[in-house]
Amino acid sequence: MNQIPEIIRVVPVNHYVLLASVIFSIGILGVLTRKNAIIIFMSVELMLNAVNLLFVVFSAYKSDPAGQVFVFFIMAIAAAEVAVGLAIIVMIYRRMRTTDVSLLNSLKG
Amino acid sequence: MQLTSRAKRVSNKKLSLGERLYLPAIVGGLGITIKHFFRKKVTINYPEEQRPMSSVYRGLHVLKRDEEGRERCTACGLCAVACPAEAISMVAAERKPGEEHLYREEKYAAVYEINMLRCIFCGLCEEACPKSAIYLQSDKLAPSFFDRSDVIYGKDRLVQSMETIKTAKSLKSGLTTSDRYVDKVFKDGKY
Amino acid sequence: MDVYFFLAKAVIILLIFGITLLIATYSTYAERKVAAFIQDRLGPNRAGPWGLLQPIADAGKMFFKEDFIPANASKWLFIAGPSLAMLTACLTSCVIPFGGTLDLSFLGISELVPVQGIDVNIGILYVFGLVSLGVYGVMIGGWASNNKFSLLGAIRAASQNISYELAMSLSIIAIIMMTGSLSISQIVADQDSFYKWNVWRQPVGFIIFLVCAFAECNRTPFDLPECETELIGGYHTEYSSMKLGFYLFAEYINMFVSSAVISALYFGGYHFPGESLVAGLMPAGALGHNLLTLMGILVFFGKILFFIFFFMWVRWTIARFRYDQLMNLGWKSLIPLSIANILVTGVIILFLNS
Amino acid sequence: MLSITILSVSGLVLLFVGFLNKISLSRSLAVAGLGLALVALFYGNQNVLIPADMDTQLSFDGFALKFSALILVFAIFIVFLSGQFLRKEFVQSAEFLAVTTFSLVGALMLTSFTHMITLFVGLETLGISLYILAGTDKKSNASNEASLKYLLMGAFATGLILFGMAMIYGATGLLDFQAIAKSSKDSLDSGLFQIGVFFLLIGLLFKVSAAPFHFWSPDVYEGSPNVVMAFMAVVVKIASFAALFRVFGHYFSGFSFLWWDIVYYACLASLIAGNFLALIQKTVKRQLAFSSISQTGYLLFAILVMKGNMALDGLVFYLFVYGCSILVAFSVITDWFGTRSDITLDELKGASKKDDFGAFALTLAYLSMAGIPITGGFIGKLFLFSPAMEAGLVQLLIAGILSSVVGAAYYFRPIIHVWFSAGQPVIEKERNHQWIAFLGGAMLLVSGLFPDTISRLIAMM
Amino acid sequence: MVLNLFYFLSFLAILSAIMVVVSKNPIHSVLYLILTFFTLSGHYFTLNAQFIGVVNLIVYAGAIMVLFLFTIMFLNLKDDAFTGSRVWFNLSAVLLVLVFAGILVVKIIPAQIGVASEMEFNSQIGMVENLGTTLFQHFLVPFELVSVLFLSAMVGAVMLGRREKGEKNF
Amino acid sequence: MNSLYLFLFPLALSGMAYLSGKKAALQQILALAGLLGSGALLYLANSRGLSDQQVNYPWITSLGIHFSLEINGLNFWFLALNALVCFIALFYHINQASKNLRPDVVVLIFGVQAILNGVFMAQDLMLFYFLFEASILPVYFISSRYGSPAAERATLKFFLYTLFGSLFMLLAILYLYAKSGANDFLFSSLFADNLPAETQGWLFLAFFLAFAIKMPLFPFHSWQADAYAESPVESTILMSGILLKMGIYGMLAIVLPHFPQGVTDYGHIFMGLSAFGVVYGALIAMVQYDFRRVLAFSSLSHVGLIGCGILAYSDVALEGVILQMFAHGVNIAGLFVVSELIASGAGTRDLDQMGGLSRQSFGLTVFFFIFLLGSIAVPLTNGFPGEFQLLMGLFGYNIYLGIFCGLTVIFSSVYMIRLFQKSMLGLETDGRAAFPKLNASQTFSLFLLAALVLGLGLYPQVISRISNSAVQVLLRAY
């Protein structure tokens, strides 16, 4: 069973890293350009997923389980973050009827 | 004040642990339903099978003819007056010479209509008729309708057909429901 | 791994798929029959002998009804909803081991072919993954209808599914701890004799799982998403024709899969009491092996059918919950109970191992 | 590790005690828990519940002890400060205190991690708790908004940090910082490692709110309830600096060529942006927020120097003094304005007429932040500047010095308002937290006049 | 074959990731994000990391995104309200990210990334048993501490999301 | 040990002043005690030999900062002047405001005295810096709190200016510390080895900036007039009488001996500037209508001369610096006291609205005239020997510069006489309340000052005898 899977032999690891970086950049773009808090939050999730992909890829190519365990942690914590985040967004929406961050200006910033 | 012996007092006592588990109750419920599963079914496959009907059943109306085949109805209107649902309407006409074999009296109903959506099959028309002209049959059901125009039964569908006069059955169906009831009471011996 | 092995696999998968659809189809029939029987009626009996063609008639009706999409609905999502529901429902059955192995040496296949779509080592997770995706069909459909009742139904369905999924997975963990594997076939293989069935070893877990399975399938007493008195038709209020059919059909497939998972996890799967005795009676060689497997398959389907029946049985026994009762049951009873179950199981395992 | 356990357990206990709905009881329990953790930090066997051979990915070395002790000490006082907030604005006191306690678990992890996983978990434990704490004043739009902004920016920064970690993992195949520090040259030369260090650094700079990654912090500071802001400005700042210092000043000090320039410019930018923007602020909290950015700039000196105990002890000393100042400022402000969070500078006018002690304490706090002698702030700056000078950061020091003149300009505004401005004081005087102001003020003077007492204490840990 | 699969999945992943950011309707964003998760899970499966792949689906697609969908439906967010012009800001953001991505690409393409050799390669590391062993032997303490985080998040989410007395809206 | 006592004694008095609260009599006794005690300590120190008076305790061990004090010939007269000026300020305050005495002012003035004593005696550069900066705080608080409404701004300006300068000094100190490699800040170790010329250049600039702002020399003076005019007179006395002497002391103790190269490189530029300041200050003073502003600009002018003298680094000039330093402190303190008495009597500080006061208060007129003479440096007053020696030194340095600075003798008499004329002589303004008479303690303090003006004019050697050796040491670098 110790043979290297075909994909690892065929695809250079740089391809995966590029893919993850592109997805990560798209996530950053989302955070920067969108105004809806929920979509910004989703863009952050996109970034986290790019990171997950990186970890899994490196873990697979280097044959080291620690990377995948890290992914496990990231997923768990992202879930907690989403729970809190959505609670906050709901709380905001309840008071202000919007989730548009550019409309939230009770703080001058 | 206890009005009925079937009233059940509701108790709001706290449920015991066993009761709060619900499981025994659920199992009990499952037992009840599965018992029904194996019980004899009560369904009657209607067109094929029919329920036996009571002799005092009030079914579809019929306008009777007499023994010679003449219509009994004289369009006196008492049935329409008696009808609580105002389902009956009629138009009277005078019997022309040469029509004596058709109508028993000089006056007859040229139009006689019962709105079957209104009719509640109470049998009061039957009771009111002085000529024993209208009866509710015990063996015929009013059919279901698919069109509003079918709802109003005219004489074409109400008047007894000529063939049935001849049969002995016609006599039997000449009885009013109350007559039939009295018959049944005597027959069953429950008086 | 040769071509024939793949072919045999393909056949098995197709068969499983077909059987899934068949059983789901006839579940609709069974539902009505069981309902009728429990209510002292006869049920459908006009289409075909004993009404056996009724499901086909229903399907035909579904196909030929007008396919209506509300004007303000989101068209693509409106179509995607039932498709997703159907897709996730159908995908699940491929990891369930319907039987032992088949000896197909006469076809030139050297290995024993398991009667299972694919034997992934994380079968349970696979099932859970798909179950958790099942919510999307409902939510998307409900939202896309652009109808308040649909949306409310969808949200109810989603929250109910999420809530009960937790308790469900937690109850499974106890089994996984005992077996040490996430593979369903491994779990089934572990229950090879009657007294080892998990239902005896994990009664609490079984009850939790059962309750959650009811909730996951939106079956009475947890059929709040589509409870007519409050929400008209729930998330599929706006649906008609075969799209509605898909939703209903998906529900029956889910029921089938749930029954299969329950039987596999808690009732020994294709194992049956006295298996070894029967095995001794069988002729030696491939034929005997296959016969035994066949018997196993039959037993397994028997168990599945029983549970499908059980689903229907319960439906006509227990009244629908109120929504707060539903949530209370899920969060305040089942989840703590399943956690306690895990703890107790862990303690016992530790105790037994030491 | 024992302290972390104690904190976790006491958080749990607090949640249960919350059923009794007694704020004072919860508060004293929280203080007891924190105190116990503090004691355990020094006297407990850290690995008491863990098998000896187990790698906990946490190491309570001297570095961690210093920072953890600082964090716990300040947290205790902030819990005391929270009493009024809990009584007046907010009913879910148990939850508030429990979340605060849990956040300290994260903070302690940030001081003691040796592994990327513990760094990440610590960051998030602290972060998520803070998003919650920032939004605890549910009736205030500002608080809600602060919470949201903090959440979005915090999550974004976490994403950057994780990306950096992933890249470092890709380059070296390691997650353990110590191992990474020792890993071979060629893996460090790869582009991935550079990207990784870059992102890790940027993310952490986000967390410590160094310019130009600071833009979230004024809003968050202003919107959060006062006591939460004090918590952020003190405890969170200490914890995130501990993390930054641990990674870059310690583990990654061997490859400073990769990150040194960035920190340098961030330091410069923080000094300039923080001080100059603070000049034009009109509310007390916003001014403190910008001042906190500039303090970040000063603190970054320690990381730029990154060698020896000198910078470390200086950093700890500075953080201690800064924490004391913030604590004093907030205790006085809480006494004067209750839980209001939109206090303008003008409202401070003439306050000394009503409460000269409070005014004195506040003055000390601001003097200390401005780095004027006889307060600890000066000695703290000295401790940071002198190793920086030894490292030859003359230009940066000049920037630091010029910006502290600007800093003095705005730090003196509240002082002037409090003492010299004519005007009827609008403050209401309560004396709930006078002892905190007294203690903090005394610490500021002691650390300013007899800094050896404090620095010996720090060096001892 | 495998290469094509890789390119197909990557193409799909990037496309749907872009759609997440560009979609006007938040619901569509959510759905595209789910699609992205599926493609990433596909990558995980091909890389022999089945457990992570499935967990990705369960946790992200099955739980997190349901929450998102739930919230969006609940709040009835339709389209982005258009508030003033942010064209220049957006354009500069796009440019910035492009430059940034360009730098990444330039750095990554020539990067020499160490890969395990044939001898020490273990294709089983993505299996549950391996991950479990690693998790519970090496990372037990952080694992336990994550529970603190969860507790905190749970308490906080309830505290913040709960309707206070006197609040009328849902 | 006397150096330590000299530092602690005012501190103790400060504490006692805090405890004695608003009791004017007690405070007055404390003020007298401060003067006499300090004088006694200094006298004892001098008689027992200055070199025995040093103390040296470690203070901040991690940086090697010591609490190291020493009395020497250089700082002796600064210390004496400090005691005197603080006494005048205190006495004035207690007297003037005896109805609503502000204990905090007394406490703070004693604090200033202690801190300044520390500054003058410090032998550790960081301690020097620490006290140097700390000294601003009490004065700042007195000025801002009890000054005119515009004082807030003016004193903040003063504070920020001085802070700005001194932070550069901090930078330079840190540089020296880093450079020397010794783990302490003692003068002896920081300046142990000769610094390269280039380094000396910028170190000179950094230190010079700090001290020049404090003094203030010409281009750095813009805080001065406002601060002097808007502060209460107590802090004006302190600022002009003793705070600016810190700058002079710093120049003498640090800049001159340790950065000779810097002085030779840049000294002439600043000399030119401050020489310009001498004339500029005098010219501005001539046209001012605010009593205090006249004095402020006169101070600028005088201090400019002192600055020139310092940078000229000849023994004559330095002798003159110390003499003039002391004389200026005495004169300016006296003038400010007088000006405030006049202003409070006249109800205004505007020169146009005064006049004819001599007829109302003879004593005040006499004292005013004596200080005026001292300020103009008429022979036989204390201003004369110092100014004479300064000018001599400047002539020796550069004859044109000497001539240019010599103009100050003419100009100062012009604006001083103008001041006297406008306020004391001339017609009485109508409708003014009766001018209060000088009371006993006012007379006492003014008499003390006037005695010094005349006494030192007659016998200046008492100063130069002690400081002479120190001046010789200073010049050794050149």
XYZ file of N, CA and C in Angstrom, chain D residues 3-17 29-30 32-34 36-37 97-98 101-102:
78
model
N -2.394 26.392 35.140
C -3.177 27.630 35.177
C -4.273 27.599 34.139
N -3.917 27.074 32.976
C -4.922 27.008 31.918
C -6.073 26.118 32.360
N -5.708 25.008 32.981
C -6.756 24.116 33.464
C -7.628 24.833 34.485
N -6.974 25.519 35.397
C -7.747 26.206 36.436
C -8.686 27.227 35.817
N -8.164 27.953 34.842
C -9.004 28.964 34.199
C -10.191 28.318 33.507
N -9.942 27.228 32.795
C -11.050 26.583 32.086
C -12.103 26.132 33.064
N -11.634 25.495 34.142
C -12.596 24.965 35.109
C -13.354 26.117 35.763
N -12.643 27.185 36.086
C -13.350 28.256 36.775
C -14.349 28.925 35.844
N -14.028 28.950 34.552
C -15.020 29.450 33.602
C -16.278 28.606 33.628
N -16.081 27.311 33.639
C -17.226 26.400 33.693
C -18.042 26.630 34.960
N -17.332 26.699 36.067
C -18.013 26.902 37.338
C -18.824 28.187 37.303
N -18.220 29.215 36.708
C -18.910 30.501 36.617
C -20.219 30.370 35.862
N -20.181 29.584 34.806
C -21.404 29.414 34.025
C -22.499 28.817 34.893
N -22.104 27.868 35.735
C -23.128 27.240 36.576
C -23.577 28.177 37.681
N -22.610 28.905 38.224
C -22.959 29.855 39.279
C -23.906 30.918 38.736
N -15.971 34.950 42.469
C -15.492 33.647 42.022
C -14.513 33.795 40.866
N -14.874 34.701 39.946
C -13.973 34.911 38.811
C -12.607 35.377 39.305
N -11.354 34.857 42.191
C -10.694 33.742 42.867
C -10.044 32.808 41.859
N -10.783 32.545 40.779
C -10.224 31.657 39.763
C -8.955 32.232 39.168
N -9.010 33.506 38.826
C -7.835 34.132 38.222
C -6.671 34.134 39.205
N -6.160 32.089 41.652
C -5.652 30.727 41.782
C -4.737 30.396 40.608
N -5.187 30.801 39.428
C -4.366 30.545 38.244
C -3.024 31.244 38.365
N -18.414 37.027 32.503
C -17.204 36.661 33.241
C -16.625 35.356 32.725
N -17.506 34.434 32.380
C -16.999 33.150 31.893
C -16.255 33.341 30.580
N -12.987 34.776 31.237
C -12.059 33.764 31.739
C -11.561 32.862 30.618
N -12.483 32.482 29.755
C -12.067 31.617 28.646
C -11.089 32.341 27.737
